[in-house]
XYZ file of N, CA, C and O in Angstrom:
744
model
N 19.575 0.272 26.808
C 19.318 1.456 27.551
C 19.918 2.626 26.695
O 21.034 2.354 26.222
N 19.219 3.794 26.758
C 19.675 5.070 26.136
C 20.088 6.077 27.274
O 19.494 6.174 28.078
N 20.897 7.206 26.837
C 21.007 7.951 27.994
C 20.236 9.474 26.822
O 19.950 9.965 26.138
N 19.810 10.008 28.066
C 19.270 11.467 27.790
C 19.617 12.142 29.124
O 19.781 11.881 30.265
N 19.457 13.583 28.437
C 19.422 14.661 29.715
C 18.219 15.283 30.435
O 17.179 15.375 29.584
N 18.411 15.166 31.522
C 17.228 15.912 32.692
C 17.166 17.264 32.451
O 17.887 17.721 31.773
N 16.226 17.882 33.401
C 16.043 19.447 33.099
C 17.335 20.277 33.499
O 17.694 21.250 33.088
N 18.345 19.651 34.385
C 19.070 19.889 35.359
C 20.394 19.816 34.616
O 21.699 20.286 34.610
N 20.434 19.257 33.291
C 21.617 18.790 32.323
C 22.228 17.208 32.645
O 23.039 17.263 32.540
N 21.626 16.648 33.924
C 22.407 15.671 34.252
C 22.291 14.613 33.280
O 21.123 14.329 32.781
N 22.837 13.753 32.836
C 22.497 12.430 32.399
C 21.681 11.408 33.019
O 22.294 10.877 33.826
N 20.792 11.067 32.451
C 20.039 9.730 32.874
C 19.894 8.787 31.670
O 19.535 8.934 30.949
N 19.748 7.625 32.805
C 19.816 6.134 31.579
C 18.133 6.156 31.734
O 17.164 6.320 32.516
N 17.531 5.893 30.350
C 16.131 5.696 29.789
C 15.853 4.450 29.212
O 16.888 4.362 28.499
N 15.255 3.327 29.682
C 15.026 2.283 29.034
C 14.157 2.675 27.851
O 13.132 3.541 27.499
N 14.505 2.076 26.396
C 13.958 2.465 25.497
C 12.091 2.278 25.203
O 11.976 1.095 25.627
N 11.639 3.021 24.357
C 10.275 2.925 24.433
C 10.171 1.816 23.254
O 11.134 1.022 22.846
N 8.281 1.153 23.320
C 8.403 0.089 22.051
C 8.747 0.734 20.804
O 8.796 2.079 20.647
N 9.078 -0.317 20.010
C 9.450 0.517 18.461
C 8.386 0.686 17.536
O 7.102 -0.209 17.869
N 8.352 1.667 17.249
C 7.115 1.978 16.402
C 7.772 1.656 15.215
O 8.802 2.282 14.608
N 7.114 0.851 14.504
C 7.217 1.103 13.031
C 7.051 2.192 11.981
O 6.212 2.568 11.975
N 7.946 2.048 10.802
C 8.455 3.409 9.706
C 8.118 2.596 8.760
O 9.050 2.024 8.122
N 7.595 3.833 7.952
C 7.286 3.140 6.605
C 7.873 4.238 5.654
O 7.801 5.652 5.791
N 8.408 4.244 4.704
C 9.390 5.044 3.802
C 8.589 5.352 2.498
O 8.216 3.690 1.956
N 7.716 5.980 2.071
C 6.782 6.573 0.718
C 7.976 7.138 -0.188
O 8.251 8.517 0.007
N 8.711 6.502 -0.756
C 9.420 7.174 -1.729
C 8.527 6.954 -3.419
O 7.859 6.253 -3.564
N 8.891 8.307 -3.824
C 8.097 8.049 -5.160
C 9.203 9.234 -6.287
O 10.184 9.840 -5.926
N 8.407 8.959 -7.844
C 9.402 10.190 -8.703
C 8.018 10.859 -9.100
O 6.570 9.861 -9.711
N 8.014 11.943 -9.685
C 6.772 12.943 -9.907
C 7.195 14.019 -10.558
O 8.756 14.231 -10.462
N 6.942 13.952 -11.708
C 7.338 14.999 -12.833
C 6.499 16.057 -12.526
O 6.985 17.173 -12.561
N 5.444 16.083 -12.408
C 4.570 17.314 -12.106
C 3.958 17.523 -10.890
O 2.797 18.580 -10.673
N 4.323 17.053 -9.720
C 3.990 17.081 -8.374
C 2.661 16.243 -8.258
O 2.063 16.129 -6.694
N 1.963 15.557 -9.442
C 0.882 14.964 -8.376
C 0.814 13.653 -8.364
O 0.345 13.360 -7.054
N 2.144 12.892 -8.673
C 2.218 11.893 -7.555
C 2.912 11.950 -6.127
O 2.675 11.431 -5.034
N 3.703 13.223 -6.296
C 4.457 13.389 -4.885
C 3.064 14.005 -4.118
O 3.508 13.482 -2.730
N 2.193 14.418 -4.374
C 0.672 14.786 -3.592
C 0.192 13.478 -3.170
O -0.338 13.601 -1.612
N 0.280 12.681 -3.682
C -0.202 11.324 -3.458
C 0.767 10.828 -2.393
O 0.209 10.044 -1.953
N 1.573 10.522 -2.850
C 2.605 9.831 -1.421
C 2.420 10.439 -0.035
O 2.521 9.974 0.765
N 2.082 12.008 -0.451
C 1.947 12.585 1.023
C 0.776 12.072 1.353
O 0.344 12.118 2.851
N -0.716 11.820 0.766
C -1.665 11.336 1.073
C -1.588 9.812 1.881
O -1.629 9.663 2.632
N -0.740 9.052 1.347
C -0.500 7.847 1.789
C 0.339 7.796 3.075
O 0.053 7.155 4.297
N 1.365 8.926 2.851
C 2.295 8.990 4.099
C 1.426 9.343 5.308
O 1.333 8.976 6.752
N 0.262 10.218 5.499
C -0.643 11.032 6.138
C -1.097 9.959 6.644
O -1.490 9.826 7.826
N -1.734 9.110 5.797
C -2.651 7.601 6.103
C -1.962 7.015 7.112
O -2.449 6.704 8.383
N -0.839 6.562 6.857
C -0.035 5.417 7.632
C 0.504 6.163 8.615
O 0.229 5.430 9.801
N 0.862 7.618 8.863
C 1.147 7.917 10.363
C -0.203 8.395 11.205
O -0.196 8.371 12.598
N -1.770 8.796 10.273
C -2.698 8.692 11.441
C -2.988 7.736 12.058
O -4.052 7.485 12.876
N -2.334 6.192 11.322
C -2.645 5.041 12.059
C -1.648 4.618 13.396
O -1.478 3.667 13.926
N -0.826 5.414 13.386
C 0.304 5.480 14.760
C 1.374 4.986 13.783
O 2.415 4.939 15.141
N 1.905 4.860 13.021
C 3.290 4.698 12.659
C 3.749 5.764 12.336
O 3.398 6.419 11.935
N 4.805 5.521 12.149
C 6.010 6.354 11.399
C 5.939 6.328 10.170
O 5.852 5.300 9.311
N 5.717 7.379 9.493
C 6.090 7.368 7.881
C 6.993 8.435 7.303
O 6.763 9.662 7.905
N 7.654 8.504 6.142
C 8.736 9.520 5.497
C 8.382 8.887 4.342
O 8.378 8.010 3.719
N 7.803 10.486 3.895
C 7.712 10.989 2.368
C 8.909 11.446 2.048
O 9.048 12.219 2.294
N 9.396 10.646 1.047
C 10.694 11.193 0.367
C 10.975 11.356 -1.581
O 10.405 9.758 -1.611
N 11.399 11.620 -1.970
C 11.917 11.706 -3.744
C 12.700 10.502 -3.732
O 13.343 10.205 -2.681
N 12.260 9.639 -4.272
C 12.913 8.105 -4.844
C 14.720 8.995 -5.036
O 15.975 7.921 -4.329
N 14.966 9.354 -5.609
C 16.176 9.990 -5.952
C 17.045 10.541 -5.159
O 18.305 10.381 -4.855
N 16.378 10.802 -3.856
C 16.985 11.421 -2.042
C 17.389 10.767 -1.444
O 17.717 11.021 -0.620
N 16.744 9.158 -1.717
C 16.965 8.457 -0.775
C 18.142 7.305 -0.897
O 17.972 6.896 -2.347
N 19.194 7.409 -0.296
C 20.466 6.255 -0.383
C 20.107 5.562 -0.099
O 20.992 4.224 -0.042
N 19.593 5.257 1.128
C 19.797 3.827 1.919
C 18.083 3.320 2.928
O 17.430 4.548 3.110
N 17.702 2.297 2.648
C 16.548 2.076 3.157
C 16.460 1.372 5.059
O 15.450 0.777 5.396
N 17.852 1.328 5.081
C 18.304 0.373 6.837
C 17.292 1.496 7.327
O 17.467 2.765 7.251
N 16.546 1.000 8.428
C 15.732 1.369 9.484
C 14.746 1.506 9.012
O 13.733 1.907 9.883
N 14.251 1.106 7.788
C 12.515 1.315 7.624
C 11.955 -0.377 7.898
O 13.099 -0.824 7.829
N 10.950 -0.202 8.062
C 10.459 -1.379 8.422
C 9.463 -2.081 7.156
O 9.082 -3.056 6.771
N 9.336 -0.941 6.407
C 8.534 -1.159 4.889
C 8.295 -0.017 4.036
O 8.985 1.079 4.560
N 8.177 -0.453 2.784
C 8.570 0.822 1.891
C 7.583 0.915 1.041
O 7.158 -0.455 0.313
N 6.649 2.124 0.491
C 5.820 2.067 -0.513
C 6.911 2.955 -1.462
O 6.967 3.799 -1.363
N 6.674 2.509 -2.547
C 7.416 3.003 -3.714
C 6.078 3.286 -5.387
O 5.663 2.632 -5.424
N 6.168 4.528 -5.386
C 5.569 5.028 -6.572
C 5.627 6.178 -7.653
O 6.632 6.591 -7.274
N 5.180 5.649 -8.655
C 5.844 6.515 -9.672
C 4.902 7.256 -10.746
O 3.531 6.356 -10.699
N 5.008 8.475 -10.931
C 3.866 8.923 -12.253
C 4.244 8.326 -13.392
O 5.147 7.282 -13.586
N 3.006 7.874 -14.388
C 3.312 7.239 -15.586
C 3.543 8.462 -16.362
O 2.352 9.335 -17.075
N 4.033 8.571 -17.479
C 4.480 9.269 -18.752
C 4.900 8.323 -19.630
O 6.070 7.761 -19.819
N 3.916 8.737 -20.690
C 4.121 8.148 -21.677
C 4.219 6.702 -21.967
O 4.817 5.432 -22.263
N 3.140 6.285 -20.775
C 3.227 4.545 -20.412
C 4.210 3.834 -19.671
O 4.309 2.714 -19.732
N 5.262 4.552 -19.081
C 6.231 4.265 -18.541
C 6.901 5.012 -17.108
O 6.204 5.784 -16.678
N 6.961 4.095 -16.148
C 7.902 4.579 -14.399
C 9.015 5.543 -15.050
O 9.625 5.205 -15.735
N 9.107 6.309 -14.100
C 10.180 7.632 -14.301
C 11.199 6.629 -13.797
O 11.337 5.839 -12.936
N 12.404 7.325 -14.249
C 13.244 6.460 -14.308
C 14.076 6.225 -12.699
O 15.015 5.521 -12.059
N 13.175 7.487 -11.837
C 14.132 7.522 -10.553
C 13.439 6.354 -9.791
O 13.885 5.892 -8.624
N 12.285 5.809 -9.715
C 12.105 4.636 -9.401
C 12.720 3.537 -9.754
O 12.678 2.370 -8.844
N 12.620 3.251 -10.671
C 13.264 2.150 -11.319
C 14.822 1.796 -10.908
O 15.035 0.908 -10.160
N 15.584 2.846 -10.806
C 16.626 2.999 -10.293
C 17.012 2.848 -8.392
O 17.738 2.252 -7.878
N 16.159 3.314 -7.897
C 15.742 3.248 -6.794
C 15.700 2.010 -6.492
O 16.255 1.467 -5.113
N 14.779 1.239 -6.794
C 14.617 -0.518 -6.831
C 16.109 -0.975 -7.011
O 16.028 -2.166 -6.178
N 16.539 -0.906 -7.851
C 17.741 -1.754 -8.298
C 18.763 -1.159 -7.414
O 19.653 -2.756 -7.006
N 18.963 -0.089 -7.086
C 19.885 0.769 -6.168
C 19.657 -0.059 -4.657
O 20.865 -0.505 -3.512
N 18.307 -0.543 -4.351
C 18.097 -1.003 -2.937
C 17.493 -2.696 -2.783
O 16.535 -2.944 -2.348
N 17.724 -3.016 -3.956
C 17.159 -4.309 -4.215
C 16.927 -5.439 -3.198
O 16.165 -5.835 -2.420
N 18.339 -5.820 -2.340
C 18.824 -6.550 -1.058
C 18.115 -6.339 -0.344
O 17.241 -7.113 0.135
N 17.714 -4.846 -0.112
C 17.154 -4.429 1.442
C 15.636 -4.326 1.238
O 15.110 -4.973 2.003
N 15.245 -4.275 -0.129
C 13.436 -4.506 -0.318
C 13.426 -5.673 -0.227
O 12.250 -5.946 0.429
N 14.307 -6.464 -0.564
C 13.619 -7.993 -0.800
C 13.569 -8.709 1.142
O 12.864 -9.660 1.362
N 13.576 -7.915 2.127
C 13.643 -8.341 3.729
C 12.845 -7.991 3.963
O 12.938 -7.783 4.894
N 11.863 -6.827 3.033
C 11.193 -6.054 4.042
C 9.525 -6.172 2.813
O 9.669 -6.461 1.525
N 8.583 -5.840 3.615
C 7.109 -5.470 2.614
C 7.549 -4.849 2.055
O 8.216 -3.055 2.380
N 6.967 -4.785 0.682
C 7.216 -3.424 -0.104
C 5.684 -3.664 -1.430
O 5.420 -4.047 -1.607
N 5.137 -2.282 -1.048
C 4.228 -2.111 -1.803
C 4.534 -1.264 -3.126
O 5.061 -0.490 -2.899
N 4.036 -1.177 -4.261
C 3.831 -0.272 -5.368
C 2.520 0.119 -6.048
O 1.709 -0.294 -6.030
N 3.128 1.599 -6.119
C 1.668 2.271 -6.690
C 2.716 3.141 -7.941
O 3.812 3.482 -8.045
N 1.284 3.114 -9.013
C 1.464 4.007 -10.096
C 0.141 4.685 -10.069
O -0.379 4.759 -9.843
N 0.837 6.266 -10.768
C -0.468 7.172 -10.946
C -0.067 7.907 -12.643
O 0.525 8.158 -12.825
N -1.295 7.441 -13.286
C -1.126 7.931 -14.442
C -2.350 8.272 -15.528
O -2.636 8.732 -15.877
N -3.644 6.893 -15.368
C -4.577 7.064 -16.246
C -5.243 8.408 -16.315
O -5.892 8.536 -15.076
N -5.464 8.997 -17.348
C -6.054 10.351 -17.262
C -7.760 9.944 -17.794
O -8.107 10.423 -18.745
N -8.345 9.319 -16.924
C -9.746 8.961 -17.145
C -10.355 8.454 -15.558
O -8.926 8.203 -15.017
N -11.403 8.351 -15.789
C -11.885 7.486 -13.977
C -11.738 5.803 -14.164
O -12.150 5.419 -13.370
N -10.733 5.513 -15.073
C -10.936 3.889 -15.406
C -10.365 3.037 -13.884
O -10.650 2.209 -13.704
N -8.866 4.070 -13.544
C -8.423 3.449 -12.244
C -9.348 3.363 -11.032
O -9.432 2.535 -10.346
N -10.446 4.249 -10.998
C -11.729 4.598 -10.027
C -12.325 3.263 -10.435
O -13.377 2.741 -8.995
N -12.730 3.030 -11.205
C -13.839 1.726 -11.826
C -13.702 0.565 -11.931
O -14.468 -0.484 -11.897
N -12.135 0.363 -12.323
C -11.622 -1.384 -12.094
C -10.192 -1.512 -12.191
O -9.506 -0.394 -12.035
N -9.824 -2.311 -11.878
C -8.464 -2.921 -11.700
C -7.428 -2.248 -13.082
O -8.162 -2.877 -14.214
N -6.303 -1.244 -12.962
C -5.771 -1.052 -14.145
C -4.273 -1.936 -14.133
O -3.881 -1.689 -12.857
N -4.226 -2.531 -15.107
C -2.884 -3.449 -14.780
C -1.863 -2.761 -14.871
O -1.668 -1.356 -15.689
N -0.767 -2.674 -14.187
C 0.456 -2.115 -14.058
C 1.473 -2.090 -15.631
O 1.436 -3.221 -16.089
N 1.979 -1.310 -15.451
C 2.971 -1.030 -16.713
C 4.137 -1.753 -16.523
O 4.148 -2.612 -15.608
N 4.694 -2.596 -17.724
C 5.909 -3.665 -17.768
C 6.978 -3.120 -16.621
O 7.436 -3.748 -15.889
N 7.229 -1.814 -16.390
C 8.606 -1.561 -15.142
C 7.939 -1.873 -13.882
O 8.669 -2.142 -13.448
N 6.638 -1.438 -13.569
C 6.705 -1.644 -12.485
C 5.883 -3.286 -12.180
O 6.440 -4.061 -10.787
N 5.464 -3.668 -13.253
C 5.307 -5.210 -13.171
C 7.193 -5.719 -12.657
O 7.307 -7.001 -11.997
N 8.278 -5.516 -13.796
C 9.575 -6.104 -13.306
C 10.190 -5.655 -11.770
O 10.379 -6.328 -11.130
N 9.716 -3.969 -11.714
C 9.986 -4.293 -10.210
C 9.589 -4.990 -9.142
O 9.802 -5.660 -8.085
N 7.834 -4.968 -9.032
C 7.022 -5.869 -8.570
C 8.178 -7.453 -8.104
O 7.954 -7.469 -7.225
N 8.119 -7.913 -9.536
C 9.131 -9.064 -9.484
C 10.226 -9.181 -8.697
O 10.546 -9.931 -8.002
N 11.091 -8.534 -8.603
C 12.502 -8.439 -8.480
C 12.551 -7.649 -6.731
O 13.705 -8.349 -6.171
N 11.481 -7.185 -5.994
C 11.525 -6.854 -4.840
C 10.392 -7.619 -4.273
O 10.417 -7.555 -3.315
N 9.747 -8.580 -4.534
C 8.716 -9.493 -4.441
C 7.619 -8.928 -3.461
O 7.222 -8.674 -2.455
N 7.048 -7.701 -4.267
C 6.260 -6.492 -3.492
C 4.635 -7.458 -3.199
O 4.216 -8.361 -3.922
N 4.358 -6.997 -2.202
C 2.727 -7.274 -1.974
C 1.441 -6.892 -3.134
O 1.021 -7.566 -2.706
N 1.910 -5.886 -3.497
C 0.839 -5.216 -4.226
C 1.600 -4.257 -5.324
O 2.274 -3.366 -4.753
N 0.697 -3.989 -6.490
C 1.460 -3.189 -7.161
C -0.033 -2.541 -7.875
O -0.786 -3.262 -8.613
N -0.608 -1.251 -7.526
C -1.341 -0.738 -7.937
C -1.614 0.266 -9.000
O -0.526 1.116 -8.703
N -2.591 0.433 -9.657
C -2.221 1.738 -10.521
C -3.781 2.579 -9.718
O -4.910 2.359 -10.028
N -3.739 3.592 -9.713
C -4.357 5.400 -9.376
C -4.594 5.959 -10.836
O -3.567 6.175 -11.408
N -5.728 6.496 -10.455
C -5.710 7.964 -11.588
C -4.736 8.597 -11.703
O -4.379 8.976 -10.864
N -4.633 9.645 -12.577
C -3.628 10.364 -12.758
C -3.995 11.919 -12.664
O -5.355 12.340 -12.724
N -3.125 12.939 -12.764
C -3.355 14.074 -12.699
C -2.843 14.915 -13.932
O -1.586 15.036 -14.184
N -3.380 16.022 -14.903
C -3.091 16.320 -16.072
C -3.485 18.202 -15.892
O -4.655 18.315 -16.010
N -2.607 19.024 -15.699
C -3.281 19.879 -15.263
C -2.322 20.964 -16.425
O -1.560 21.181 -17.107
N -3.410 22.270 -16.588
C -2.195 23.551 -17.410
C -1.068 23.857 -17.174
O -0.980 23.746 -15.856
N -0.135 24.226 -17.902
C 1.189 24.212 -17.263
C 2.168 23.038 -17.094
O 3.223 23.236 -16.716
N 1.703 22.089 -17.362
C 2.605 20.936 -17.068
C 3.389 20.931 -18.260
O 3.236 21.345 -19.321
N 4.950 20.010 -17.704
C 5.982 20.274 -18.500
C 5.874 18.764 -19.590
O 5.357 17.718 -19.209
N 6.902 18.933 -20.547
C 6.655 18.423 -21.698
C 5.702 18.004 -22.675
O 4.732 19.002 -22.675
N 6.422 17.858 -24.196
C 5.593 17.909 -25.165
C 4.414 17.210 -25.573
O 3.051 17.867 -25.272
N 4.316 15.757 -24.604
C 3.236 15.000 -25.066
C 2.258 15.726 -24.011
O 0.868 15.753 -24.374
N 2.630 16.047 -22.479
C 1.971 16.493 -21.810
C 0.999 17.671 -22.283
O -0.453 17.988 -22.102
N 1.775 18.766 -22.571
C 0.991 19.874 -23.151
C 0.233 19.441 -24.582
O -1.073 20.264 -24.646
N 0.376 18.905 -25.506
C -0.449 18.143 -26.175
C -1.938 17.773 -25.848
O -2.975 18.125 -26.236
N -2.015 16.695 -24.686
C -2.826 16.428 -24.438
C -3.889 17.287 -23.496
O -5.111 17.315 -23.597
N -3.359 18.240 -22.900
C -3.850 19.528 -22.034
C -4.676 20.056 -23.344
O -5.990 20.545 -23.353
N -3.929 19.978 -24.152
C -4.416 20.796 -25.388
C -5.837 20.069 -26.213
O -6.574 20.914 -26.478
N -5.625 19.021 -26.149
C -6.610 18.306 -26.603
C -7.776 17.737 -26.082
O -9.190 17.303 -25.846
N -7.535 18.752 -24.330
C -9.074 18.427 -23.811
C -8.918 17.305 -22.484
O -9.768 16.607 -21.874
N -7.745 16.687 -22.468
C -7.194 15.068 -21.768
C -6.732 15.510 -20.058
O -6.907 15.101 -19.438
N -7.107 17.262 -19.841
C -6.357 17.656 -18.503
C -7.565 17.582 -17.715
O -8.515 17.312 -17.544
N -7.475 17.302 -16.255
C -8.306 16.859 -15.333
C -7.255 16.523 -13.874
O -6.092 15.915 -14.145
N -8.309 15.973 -12.987
C -7.634 15.915 -11.920
C -8.305 14.503 -12.071
O -9.339 14.190 -11.312
N -7.787 13.131 -12.203
C -8.422 11.914 -12.165
C -8.089 10.765 -10.718
O -8.335 9.686 -10.886
N -7.189 11.414 -9.893
C -7.126 10.636 -8.327
C -8.365 10.754 -7.546
O -8.693 11.688 -7.537
N -8.196 9.517 -7.162
C -9.318 9.167 -6.032
C -8.807 9.108 -4.878
O -7.778 7.898 -3.924
N -8.862 10.140 -3.860
C -8.232 10.663 -2.702
C -8.694 9.300 -1.988
O -8.019 9.012 -0.790
N -10.104 9.135 -2.219
C -10.172 7.815 -0.992
C -9.823 6.329 -1.194
O -9.617 5.887 -0.571
N -9.794 6.190 -2.304
C -9.196 4.704 -2.804
C -7.930 4.508 -2.526
O -7.420 3.624 -2.380
N -7.287 6.093 -2.629
C -5.463 6.088 -1.948
C -5.559 5.863 -0.779
O -4.923 5.056 -0.031
N -6.283 6.402 0.225
C -6.767 6.117 1.647
C -7.102 4.881 2.132
O -6.224 4.283 2.406
N -7.554 4.354 1.217
C -8.100 2.967 1.552
C -7.072 1.877 0.997
O -6.505 1.290 2.136
N -6.017 1.936 0.452
C -5.286 1.463 0.470
C -4.170 1.545 1.012
O -3.552 0.803 1.642
N -3.782 2.664 1.109
C -2.652 2.990 2.354
C -3.220 2.432 3.881
O -2.362 2.307 4.882
N -4.078 2.482 4.138
C -4.784 1.917 5.249
C -4.717 0.661 5.509
O -4.225 -0.450 6.616
N -4.904 0.024 4.495
C -4.918 -2.027 4.524
C -3.227 -1.652 4.563
O -2.717 -2.608 5.199
N -1.988 -1.300 4.175
C -0.948 -0.964 4.378
C -0.584 -0.927 5.826
O 0.575 -1.450 6.696
N -0.798 0.109 6.055
C -0.571 0.415 7.526
C -0.679 -0.647 8.885
O -0.224 -0.974 9.156
N -2.591 -1.270 8.303
C -2.715 -2.152 9.089
C -2.072 -3.661 8.770
O -1.777 -4.230 10.180
N -1.468 -4.046 8.241
C -0.497 -4.943 7.773
C 1.126 -4.568 8.488
O 1.254 -5.585 9.083
N 1.428 -3.753 8.209
C 2.515 -3.189 9.112
C 2.517 -3.255 10.255
O 3.327 -4.022 10.886
N 1.687 -2.896 11.086
C 1.147 -3.100 12.300
C 0.863 -4.069 12.683
O 1.787 -4.603 14.267
N 0.349 -5.096 12.238
C 0.253 -6.626 12.797
C 1.343 -7.280 12.639
O 1.757 -8.027 13.376
N 2.346 -6.880 11.115
C 3.088 -7.965 11.423
C 4.478 -6.914 12.702
O 4.634 -8.230 12.956
N 4.316 -5.905 12.886
C 5.077 -5.844 14.070
C 4.604 -6.014 15.375
O 5.823 -6.198 16.113
N 3.643 -6.242 15.478
C 2.818 -6.881 16.680
C 2.834 -8.063 17.562
O 3.094 -9.149 17.717
N 3.098 -8.814 15.711
C 3.015 -10.684 15.947
C 4.483 -10.851 15.352
O 4.820 -12.380 15.633
């Protein structure tokens, strides 16, 4: 039973409602492209009737209370960002008790939309350590004004563009939402 106040201010006991599974979508993003992708994932999961909380991995201190975690990182110089690796290390015990999915955002071409791109070594190590259900790589985004020497060099050489496939991301997130919902129901 939980207590709540009615319109007159009296305390009334109320039966708790059914548990709505909540998915944490944690990410590390250097230039906001991966952050935006994390929000696409969270929005898709929420549209399926689940709870979804999208937060920067560095800002998450505890994963208790979540039913599943999606962890993603932008790729820079072929590596995951430090905040995602630290998040996985810091929360490893709890992550082993729940379903976890990993994603990377990075190839600066359409390769991730046309075929499966293998995950980078850090993502593979994290996947093994937390027993991740999937470890997927999506296309990335590089635009004018991007921070970092290498990124600026890539922009100057004509490699700028948005190679993220929103429908591919949405389809992946739908599969996660369905699996979490089925797990909660069963």
